[in-house]
CSV table of C-alpha atoms in Angstrom, one decimal:
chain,number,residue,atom,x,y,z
W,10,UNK,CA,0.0,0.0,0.0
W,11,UNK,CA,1.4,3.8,-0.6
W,12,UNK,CA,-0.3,6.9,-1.7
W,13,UNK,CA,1.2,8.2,-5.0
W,14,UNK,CA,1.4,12.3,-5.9
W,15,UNK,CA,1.8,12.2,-10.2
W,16,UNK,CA,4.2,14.8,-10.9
W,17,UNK,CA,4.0,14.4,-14.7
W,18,UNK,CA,5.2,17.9,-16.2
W,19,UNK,CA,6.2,19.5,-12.4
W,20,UNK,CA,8.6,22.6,-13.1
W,21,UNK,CA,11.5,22.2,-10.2
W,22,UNK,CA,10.5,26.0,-9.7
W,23,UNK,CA,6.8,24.9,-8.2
W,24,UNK,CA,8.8,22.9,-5.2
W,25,UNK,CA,9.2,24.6,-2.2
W,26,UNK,CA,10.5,23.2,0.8
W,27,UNK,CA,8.9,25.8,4.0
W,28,UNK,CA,8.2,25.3,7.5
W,29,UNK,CA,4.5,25.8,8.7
W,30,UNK,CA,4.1,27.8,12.5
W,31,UNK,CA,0.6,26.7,12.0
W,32,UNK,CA,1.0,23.1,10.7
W,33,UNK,CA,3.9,23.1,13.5
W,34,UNK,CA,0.9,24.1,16.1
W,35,UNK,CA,-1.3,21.3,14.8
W,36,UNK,CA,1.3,18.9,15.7
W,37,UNK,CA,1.8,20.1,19.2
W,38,UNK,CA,-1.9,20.1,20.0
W,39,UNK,CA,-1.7,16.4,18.6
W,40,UNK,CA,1.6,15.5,20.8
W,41,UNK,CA,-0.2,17.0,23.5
W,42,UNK,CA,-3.5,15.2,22.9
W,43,UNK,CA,-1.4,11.6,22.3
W,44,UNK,CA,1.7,11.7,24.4
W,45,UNK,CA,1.6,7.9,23.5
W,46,UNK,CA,3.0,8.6,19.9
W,47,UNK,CA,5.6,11.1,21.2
W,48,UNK,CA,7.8,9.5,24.0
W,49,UNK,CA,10.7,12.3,23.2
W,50,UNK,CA,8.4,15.0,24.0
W,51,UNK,CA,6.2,13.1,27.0
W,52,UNK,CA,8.3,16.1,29.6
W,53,UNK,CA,7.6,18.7,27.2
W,54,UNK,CA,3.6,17.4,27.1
W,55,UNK,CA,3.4,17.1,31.0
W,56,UNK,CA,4.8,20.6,31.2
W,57,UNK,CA,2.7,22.2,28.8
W,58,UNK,CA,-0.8,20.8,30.3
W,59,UNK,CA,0.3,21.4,33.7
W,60,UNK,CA,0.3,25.1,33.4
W,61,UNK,CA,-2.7,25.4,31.0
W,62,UNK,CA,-5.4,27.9,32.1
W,63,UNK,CA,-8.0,25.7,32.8
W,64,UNK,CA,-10.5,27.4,30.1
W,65,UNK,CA,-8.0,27.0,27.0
W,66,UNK,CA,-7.8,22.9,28.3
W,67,UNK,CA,-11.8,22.6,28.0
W,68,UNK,CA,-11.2,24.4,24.4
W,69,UNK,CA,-8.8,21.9,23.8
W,70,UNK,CA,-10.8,18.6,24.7
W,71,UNK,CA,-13.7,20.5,22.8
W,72,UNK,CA,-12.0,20.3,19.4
W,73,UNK,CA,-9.8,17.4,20.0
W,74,UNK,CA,-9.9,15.2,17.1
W,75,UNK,CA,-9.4,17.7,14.6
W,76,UNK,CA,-5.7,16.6,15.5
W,77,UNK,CA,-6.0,13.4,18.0
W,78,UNK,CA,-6.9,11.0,15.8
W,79,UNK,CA,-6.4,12.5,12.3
W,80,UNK,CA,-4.4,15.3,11.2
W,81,UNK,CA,-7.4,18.1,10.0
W,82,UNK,CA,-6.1,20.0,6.8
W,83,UNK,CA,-6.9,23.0,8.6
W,84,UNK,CA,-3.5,23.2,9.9
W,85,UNK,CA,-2.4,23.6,5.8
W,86,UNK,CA,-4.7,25.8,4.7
W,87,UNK,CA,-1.9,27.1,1.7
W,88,UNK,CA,-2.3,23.7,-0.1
W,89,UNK,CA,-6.4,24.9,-0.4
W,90,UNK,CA,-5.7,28.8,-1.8
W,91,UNK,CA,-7.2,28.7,-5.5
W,92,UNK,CA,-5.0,30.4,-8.0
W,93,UNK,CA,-1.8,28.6,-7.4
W,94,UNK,CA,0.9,27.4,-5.2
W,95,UNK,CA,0.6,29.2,-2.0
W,96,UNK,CA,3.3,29.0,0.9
W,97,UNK,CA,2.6,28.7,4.2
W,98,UNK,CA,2.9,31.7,6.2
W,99,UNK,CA,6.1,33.2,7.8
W,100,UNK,CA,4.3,33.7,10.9
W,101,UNK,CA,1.3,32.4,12.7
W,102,UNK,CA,-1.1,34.7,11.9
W,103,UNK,CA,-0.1,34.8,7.9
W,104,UNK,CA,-1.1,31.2,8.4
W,105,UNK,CA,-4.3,32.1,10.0
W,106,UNK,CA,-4.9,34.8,7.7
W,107,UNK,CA,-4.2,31.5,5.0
W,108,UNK,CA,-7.2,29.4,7.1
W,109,UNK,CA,-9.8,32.4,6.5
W,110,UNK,CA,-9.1,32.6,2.5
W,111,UNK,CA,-10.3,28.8,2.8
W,112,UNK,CA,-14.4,28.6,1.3
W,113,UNK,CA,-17.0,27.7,3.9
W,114,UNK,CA,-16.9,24.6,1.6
W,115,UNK,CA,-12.9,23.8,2.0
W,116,UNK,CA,-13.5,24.6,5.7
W,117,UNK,CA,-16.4,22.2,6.4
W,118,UNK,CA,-15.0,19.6,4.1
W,119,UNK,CA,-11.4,19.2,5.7
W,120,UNK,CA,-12.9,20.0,9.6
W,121,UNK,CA,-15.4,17.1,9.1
W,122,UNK,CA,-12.3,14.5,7.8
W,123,UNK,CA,-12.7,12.8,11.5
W,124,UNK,CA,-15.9,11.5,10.4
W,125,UNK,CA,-15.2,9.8,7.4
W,126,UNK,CA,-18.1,10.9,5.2
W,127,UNK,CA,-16.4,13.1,2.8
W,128,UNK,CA,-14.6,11.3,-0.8
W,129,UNK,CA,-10.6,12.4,-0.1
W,130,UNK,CA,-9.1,12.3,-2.9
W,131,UNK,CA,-12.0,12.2,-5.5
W,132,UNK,CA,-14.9,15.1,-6.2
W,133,UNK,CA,-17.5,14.1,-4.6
W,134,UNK,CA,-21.2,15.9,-2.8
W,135,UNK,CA,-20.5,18.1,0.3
W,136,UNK,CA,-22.0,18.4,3.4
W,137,UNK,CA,-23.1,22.2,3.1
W,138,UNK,CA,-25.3,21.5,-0.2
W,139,UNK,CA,-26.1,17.7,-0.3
W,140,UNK,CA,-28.7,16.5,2.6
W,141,UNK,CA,-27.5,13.0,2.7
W,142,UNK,CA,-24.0,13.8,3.0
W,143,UNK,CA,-24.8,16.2,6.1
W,144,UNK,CA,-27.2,13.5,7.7
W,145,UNK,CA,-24.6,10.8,7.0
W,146,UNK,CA,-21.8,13.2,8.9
W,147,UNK,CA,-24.2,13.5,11.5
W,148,UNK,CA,-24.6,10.4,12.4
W,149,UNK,CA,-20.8,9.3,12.2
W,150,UNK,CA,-19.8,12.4,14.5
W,151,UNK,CA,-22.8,10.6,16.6
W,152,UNK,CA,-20.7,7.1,17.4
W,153,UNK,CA,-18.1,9.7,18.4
W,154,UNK,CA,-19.9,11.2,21.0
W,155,UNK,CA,-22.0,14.1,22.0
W,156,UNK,CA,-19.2,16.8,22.0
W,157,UNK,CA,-18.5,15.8,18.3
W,158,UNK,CA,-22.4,16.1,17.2
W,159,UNK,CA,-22.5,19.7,18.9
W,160,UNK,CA,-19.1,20.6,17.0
W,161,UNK,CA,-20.7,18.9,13.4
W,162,UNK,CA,-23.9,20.7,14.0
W,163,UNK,CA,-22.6,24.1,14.6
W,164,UNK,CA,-19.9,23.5,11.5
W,165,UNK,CA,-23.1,22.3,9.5
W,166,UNK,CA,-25.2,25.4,10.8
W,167,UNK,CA,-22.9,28.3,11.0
W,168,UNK,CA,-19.6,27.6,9.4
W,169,UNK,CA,-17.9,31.1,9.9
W,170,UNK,CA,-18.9,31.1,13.9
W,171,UNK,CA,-16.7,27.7,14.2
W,172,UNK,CA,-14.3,29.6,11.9
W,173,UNK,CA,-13.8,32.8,14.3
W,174,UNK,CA,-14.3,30.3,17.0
W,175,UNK,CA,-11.1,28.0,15.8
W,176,UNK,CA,-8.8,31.1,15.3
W,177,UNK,CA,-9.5,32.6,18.9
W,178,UNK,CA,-8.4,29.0,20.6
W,179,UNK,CA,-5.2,28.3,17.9
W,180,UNK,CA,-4.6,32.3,18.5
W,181,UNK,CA,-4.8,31.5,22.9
W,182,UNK,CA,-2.5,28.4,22.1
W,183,UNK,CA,0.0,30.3,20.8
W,184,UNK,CA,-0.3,32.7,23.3
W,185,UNK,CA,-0.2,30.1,26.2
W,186,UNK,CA,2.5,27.6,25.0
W,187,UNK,CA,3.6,27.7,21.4
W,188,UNK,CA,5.1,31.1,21.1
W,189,UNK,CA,8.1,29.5,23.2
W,190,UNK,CA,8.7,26.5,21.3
W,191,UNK,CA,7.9,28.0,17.9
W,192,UNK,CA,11.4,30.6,19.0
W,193,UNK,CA,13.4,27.9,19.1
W,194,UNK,CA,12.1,25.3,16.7
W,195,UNK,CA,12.2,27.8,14.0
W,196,UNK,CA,15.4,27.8,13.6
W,197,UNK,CA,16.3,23.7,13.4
W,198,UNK,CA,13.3,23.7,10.6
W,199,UNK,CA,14.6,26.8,8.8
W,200,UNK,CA,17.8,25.0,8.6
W,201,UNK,CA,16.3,21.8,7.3
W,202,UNK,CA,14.5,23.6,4.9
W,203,UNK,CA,17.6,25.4,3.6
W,204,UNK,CA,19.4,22.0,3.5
W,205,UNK,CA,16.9,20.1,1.2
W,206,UNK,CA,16.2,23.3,-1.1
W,207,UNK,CA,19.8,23.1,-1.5
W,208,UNK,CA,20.0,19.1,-2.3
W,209,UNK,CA,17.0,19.8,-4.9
W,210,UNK,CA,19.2,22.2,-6.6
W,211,UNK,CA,22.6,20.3,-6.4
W,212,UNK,CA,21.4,16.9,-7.1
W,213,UNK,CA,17.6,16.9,-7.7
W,214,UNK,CA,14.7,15.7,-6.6
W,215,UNK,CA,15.5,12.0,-6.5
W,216,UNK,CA,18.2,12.8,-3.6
W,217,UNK,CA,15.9,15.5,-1.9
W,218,UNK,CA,13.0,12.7,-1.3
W,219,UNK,CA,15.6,10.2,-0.1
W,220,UNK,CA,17.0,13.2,2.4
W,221,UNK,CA,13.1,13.5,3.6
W,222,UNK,CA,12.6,10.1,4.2
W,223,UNK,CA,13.7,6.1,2.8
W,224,UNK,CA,9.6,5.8,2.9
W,225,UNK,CA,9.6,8.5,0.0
W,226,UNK,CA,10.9,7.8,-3.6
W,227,UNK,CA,10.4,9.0,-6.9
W,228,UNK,CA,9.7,6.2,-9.9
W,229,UNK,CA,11.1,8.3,-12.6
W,230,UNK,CA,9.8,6.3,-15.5
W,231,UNK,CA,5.7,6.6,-14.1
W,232,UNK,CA,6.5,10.2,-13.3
W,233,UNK,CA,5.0,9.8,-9.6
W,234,UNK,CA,6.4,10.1,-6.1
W,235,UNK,CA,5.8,7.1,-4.1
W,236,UNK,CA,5.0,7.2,0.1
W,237,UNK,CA,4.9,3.8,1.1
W,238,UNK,CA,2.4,3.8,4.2
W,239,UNK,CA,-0.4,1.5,5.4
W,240,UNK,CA,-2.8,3.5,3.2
W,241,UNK,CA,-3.7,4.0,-0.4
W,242,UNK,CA,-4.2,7.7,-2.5
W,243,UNK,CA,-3.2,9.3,-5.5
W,244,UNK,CA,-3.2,13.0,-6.2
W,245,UNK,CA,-1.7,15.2,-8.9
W,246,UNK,CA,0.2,18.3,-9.2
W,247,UNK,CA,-1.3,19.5,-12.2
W,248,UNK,CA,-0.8,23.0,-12.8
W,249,UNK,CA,0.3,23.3,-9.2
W,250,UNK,CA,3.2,22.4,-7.1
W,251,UNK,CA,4.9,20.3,-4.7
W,252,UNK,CA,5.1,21.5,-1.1
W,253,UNK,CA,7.2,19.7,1.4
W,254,UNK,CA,7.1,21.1,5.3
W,255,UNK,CA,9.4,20.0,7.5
W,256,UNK,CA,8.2,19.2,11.4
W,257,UNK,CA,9.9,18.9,14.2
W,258,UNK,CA,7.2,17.6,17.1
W,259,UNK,CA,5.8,15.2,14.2
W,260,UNK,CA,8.2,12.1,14.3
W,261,UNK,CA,7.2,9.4,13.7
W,262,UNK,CA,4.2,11.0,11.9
W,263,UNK,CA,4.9,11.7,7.9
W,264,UNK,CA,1.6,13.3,6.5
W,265,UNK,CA,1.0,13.2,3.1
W,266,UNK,CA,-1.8,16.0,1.7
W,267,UNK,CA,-3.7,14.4,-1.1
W,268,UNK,CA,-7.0,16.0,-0.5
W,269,UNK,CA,-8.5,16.4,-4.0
W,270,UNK,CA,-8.2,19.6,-5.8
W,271,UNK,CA,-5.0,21.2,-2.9
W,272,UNK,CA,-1.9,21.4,-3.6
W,273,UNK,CA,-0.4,18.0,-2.5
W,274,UNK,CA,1.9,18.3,0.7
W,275,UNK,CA,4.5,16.3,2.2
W,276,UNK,CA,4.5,16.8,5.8
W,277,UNK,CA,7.7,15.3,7.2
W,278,UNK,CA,9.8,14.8,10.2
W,279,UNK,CA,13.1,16.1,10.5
W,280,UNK,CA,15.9,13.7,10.8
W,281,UNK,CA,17.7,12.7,14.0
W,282,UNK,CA,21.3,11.2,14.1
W,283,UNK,CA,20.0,8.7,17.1
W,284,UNK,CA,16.9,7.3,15.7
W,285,UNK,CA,17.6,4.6,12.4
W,286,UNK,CA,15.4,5.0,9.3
W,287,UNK,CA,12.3,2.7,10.0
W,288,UNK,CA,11.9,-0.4,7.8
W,289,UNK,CA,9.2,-0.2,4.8
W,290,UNK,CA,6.1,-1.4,5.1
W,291,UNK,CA,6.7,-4.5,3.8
W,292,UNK,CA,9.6,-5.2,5.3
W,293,UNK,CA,8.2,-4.6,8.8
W,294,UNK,CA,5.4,-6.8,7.7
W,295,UNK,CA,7.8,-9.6,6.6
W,296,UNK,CA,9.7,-9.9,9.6
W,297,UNK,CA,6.6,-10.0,11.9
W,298,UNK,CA,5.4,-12.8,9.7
W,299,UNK,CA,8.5,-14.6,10.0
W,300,UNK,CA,8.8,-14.5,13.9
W,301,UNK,CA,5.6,-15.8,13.9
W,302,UNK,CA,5.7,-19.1,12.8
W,303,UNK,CA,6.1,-21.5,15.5
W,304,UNK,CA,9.2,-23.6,14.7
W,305,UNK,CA,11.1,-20.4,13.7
W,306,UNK,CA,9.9,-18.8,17.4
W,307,UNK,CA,12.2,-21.8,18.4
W,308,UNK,CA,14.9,-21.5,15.9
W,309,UNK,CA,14.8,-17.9,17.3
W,310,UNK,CA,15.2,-18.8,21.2
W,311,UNK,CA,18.5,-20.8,20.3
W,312,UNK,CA,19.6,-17.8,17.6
W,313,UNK,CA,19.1,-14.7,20.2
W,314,UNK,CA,21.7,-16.6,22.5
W,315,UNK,CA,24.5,-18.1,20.5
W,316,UNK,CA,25.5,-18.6,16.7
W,317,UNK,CA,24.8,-22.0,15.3
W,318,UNK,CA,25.0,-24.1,12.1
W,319,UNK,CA,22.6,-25.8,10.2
W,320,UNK,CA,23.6,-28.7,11.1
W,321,UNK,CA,23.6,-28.0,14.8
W,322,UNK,CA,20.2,-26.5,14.8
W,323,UNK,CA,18.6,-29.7,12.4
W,324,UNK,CA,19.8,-32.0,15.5
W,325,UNK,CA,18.4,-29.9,18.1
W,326,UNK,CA,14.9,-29.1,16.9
W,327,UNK,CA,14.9,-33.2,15.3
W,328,UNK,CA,14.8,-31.7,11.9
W,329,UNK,CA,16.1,-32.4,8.5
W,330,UNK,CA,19.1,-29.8,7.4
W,331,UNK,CA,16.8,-28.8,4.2
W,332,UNK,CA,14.1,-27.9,6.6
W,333,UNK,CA,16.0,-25.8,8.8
W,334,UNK,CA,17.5,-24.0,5.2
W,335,UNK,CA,14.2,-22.8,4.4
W,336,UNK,CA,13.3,-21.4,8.2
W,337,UNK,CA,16.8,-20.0,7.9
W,338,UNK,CA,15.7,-18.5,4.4
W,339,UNK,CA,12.8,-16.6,5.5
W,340,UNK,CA,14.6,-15.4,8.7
W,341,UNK,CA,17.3,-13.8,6.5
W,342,UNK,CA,15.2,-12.5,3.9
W,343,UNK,CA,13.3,-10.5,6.6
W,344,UNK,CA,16.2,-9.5,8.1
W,345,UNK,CA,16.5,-10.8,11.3
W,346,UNK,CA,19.5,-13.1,11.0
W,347,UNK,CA,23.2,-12.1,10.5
W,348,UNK,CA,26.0,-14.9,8.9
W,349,UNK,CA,29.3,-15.2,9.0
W,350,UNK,CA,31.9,-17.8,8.1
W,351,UNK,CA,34.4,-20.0,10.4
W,352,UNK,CA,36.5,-22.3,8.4
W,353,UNK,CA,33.8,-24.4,6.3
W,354,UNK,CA,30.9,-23.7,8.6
W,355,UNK,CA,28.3,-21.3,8.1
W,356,UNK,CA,27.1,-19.9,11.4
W,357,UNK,CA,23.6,-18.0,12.1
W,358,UNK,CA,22.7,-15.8,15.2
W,359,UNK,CA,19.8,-13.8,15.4
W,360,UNK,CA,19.9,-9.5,15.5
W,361,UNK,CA,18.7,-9.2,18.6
W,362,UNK,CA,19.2,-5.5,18.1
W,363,UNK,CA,16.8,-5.3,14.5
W,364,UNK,CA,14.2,-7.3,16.8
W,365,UNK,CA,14.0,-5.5,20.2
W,366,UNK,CA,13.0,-2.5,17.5
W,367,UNK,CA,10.4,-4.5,16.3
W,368,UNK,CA,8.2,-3.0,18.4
W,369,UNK,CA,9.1,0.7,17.9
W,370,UNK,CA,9.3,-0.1,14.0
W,371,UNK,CA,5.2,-1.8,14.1
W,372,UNK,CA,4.2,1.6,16.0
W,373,UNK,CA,6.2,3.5,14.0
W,374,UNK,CA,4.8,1.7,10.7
W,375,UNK,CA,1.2,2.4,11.6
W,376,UNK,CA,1.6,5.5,12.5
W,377,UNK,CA,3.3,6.9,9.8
């Protein structure tokens, strides 16, 4: 599964690489909503909520999962501006000035994404003009709960109250916590910016996707990028551009925009020397498969403590060598084994260090 953005005819001039205060916001309201996802920033989260006026944290449970369970558009309201590339904004409130160019149709649409009602990546009815659609979102917000029908039926009712509504809270937010960490994570993403602007232009953009992320690569000869995630979606530049906006409170999160008719996005974490690049998809889903066959669970106990041949491993487990081969096989094509050679013996240990990732990697995986 991966979601694909069809770059056919995209002028290197139409790909910007910019940070986002607001989509930067959107992620710290998430980390803060899911400190789960985050453990870096779990001291950051507890000392953020801790001094939060009380009023602001209702505000905050009120429109939760506009960020706790999905990442709302809203907080890339540039990819939606008609006309255009658009870039994010250099400040917050250029961003939130971006938010208000948004229709009441672009608004509704991308606030009501929690519910599931709305095509993503295809033209489809919206809730404002087609009945069905609005009863359908309705009832989805409805096996939500009660705080989620209010919020749909106010959105439905009176789209530019929720509007002024949403910018007062992400304005108090910024007033309350993010205005610190925005001073000093500016910089790392301005730098990161500079850096991959700089690879597209040296080296292209085959180099600047790898520098994003090993789960981004461009297939030259279908003229598409290709994010390898536990979804599927397609999207096109067009006329438009490419937008890639770097986040620092995101990890393990990368967020690809592919909301039909914006300005595709991808929203990706910056790199950090101590954490390895996370295996693809299928890779991650090739070594859990592996581990989970019974007989190579065993092969696996005897693997994690010592190296062994073959041989040695046929006799202990009252196996044929063949058999053992093939167990052997799968374990090394997923990953998990190393090899190396004494004399004419071939001996076999298990990575213990690729497997106690394995659960880091899954979370990471499904999350991305």
């Amino acid at each position: 599964m991966s979601v694909h953005i069809d770059i056919a005819g995209l002028r290197r001039e139409r790909i910007a690489v910019v940070p986002s205060p607001l989509a930067e916001l959107g992620m710290a309201l998430h980390a803060l909503s899911e400190p789960g996802h985050h453990p870096g920033l779990q001291g950051w989260a507890t000392g953020v909520t801790a001094r939060l006026d009380s009023h602001l944290a209702d505000r905050m449970c009120e429109a939760d999962f506009l960020w706790r369970s999905t990442f709302s558009d809203l907080f890339l309201p540039c990819a939606g501006i008609p006309g255009g590339p658009t870039l994010p904004g250099a400040t917050l409130p250029e961003d939130l000035d971006l938010l208000d160019k948004l229709t009441d149709r672009q608004f509704v649409d991308a606030a009501l994404e929690f519910t599931c009602a709305l095509a993503y990546d295809a033209q489809g009815p919206d809730a404002l003009s087609d009945l069905a659609v609005r009863r359908r979102a309705l009832d989805l917000a409805a096996s939500r709960g009660p705080q989620q029908v209010r919020f749909t039926r106010r959105l439905l009712e009176d789209p530019p109250s929720v509007r002024a509504w949403l910018r007062q809270f992400l304005e108090g937010c910024d007033e309350a916590f993010f205005a610190e960490a925005w001073s000093r994570l500016r910089h790392q993403l301005a730098a990161d910016a500079r850096h991959k602007t700089e690879l597209l232009r040296r080296k292209g953009l085959t180099e600047a996707l790898a520098a994003v992320s090993p789960a981004v690569a461009l297939d030259e000869s279908a003229g598409r990028i290709v994010i390898d995630k536990l979804t599927e979606g397609r999207t096109v530049t067009a006329d438009g551009g490419l937008l890639l906006v770097p986040t620092s409170l995101g990890r393990p999160h990368l967020m690809v925009l592919h909301r039909y008719g914006w300005q595709p996005v991808l929203h990706y974490p910056v790199s950090t020397s101590e954490l390895s690049d996370p295996p693809s998809v299928e890779q991650l889903s090739r070594r859990m498969s592996a581990l989970s066959h019974p007989v190579r669970m065993r092969i696996s106990r005897h693997l994690a403590r010592s190296a062994y041949t073959t041989g040695e491993l046929a006799q202990m487990h009252g196996m044929t060598a063949p058999e053992i081969s093939r167990h052997l096989g799968v374990l090394k094509k997923a990953g998990l084994l190393t090899t190396r050679r004494r004399g004419r013996y071939v001996l076999h240990q298990l990575d213990v260090t690729v497997v106690a990732r394995l659960g880091s990697d899954f979370l990471e995986g499904i999350l991305r």
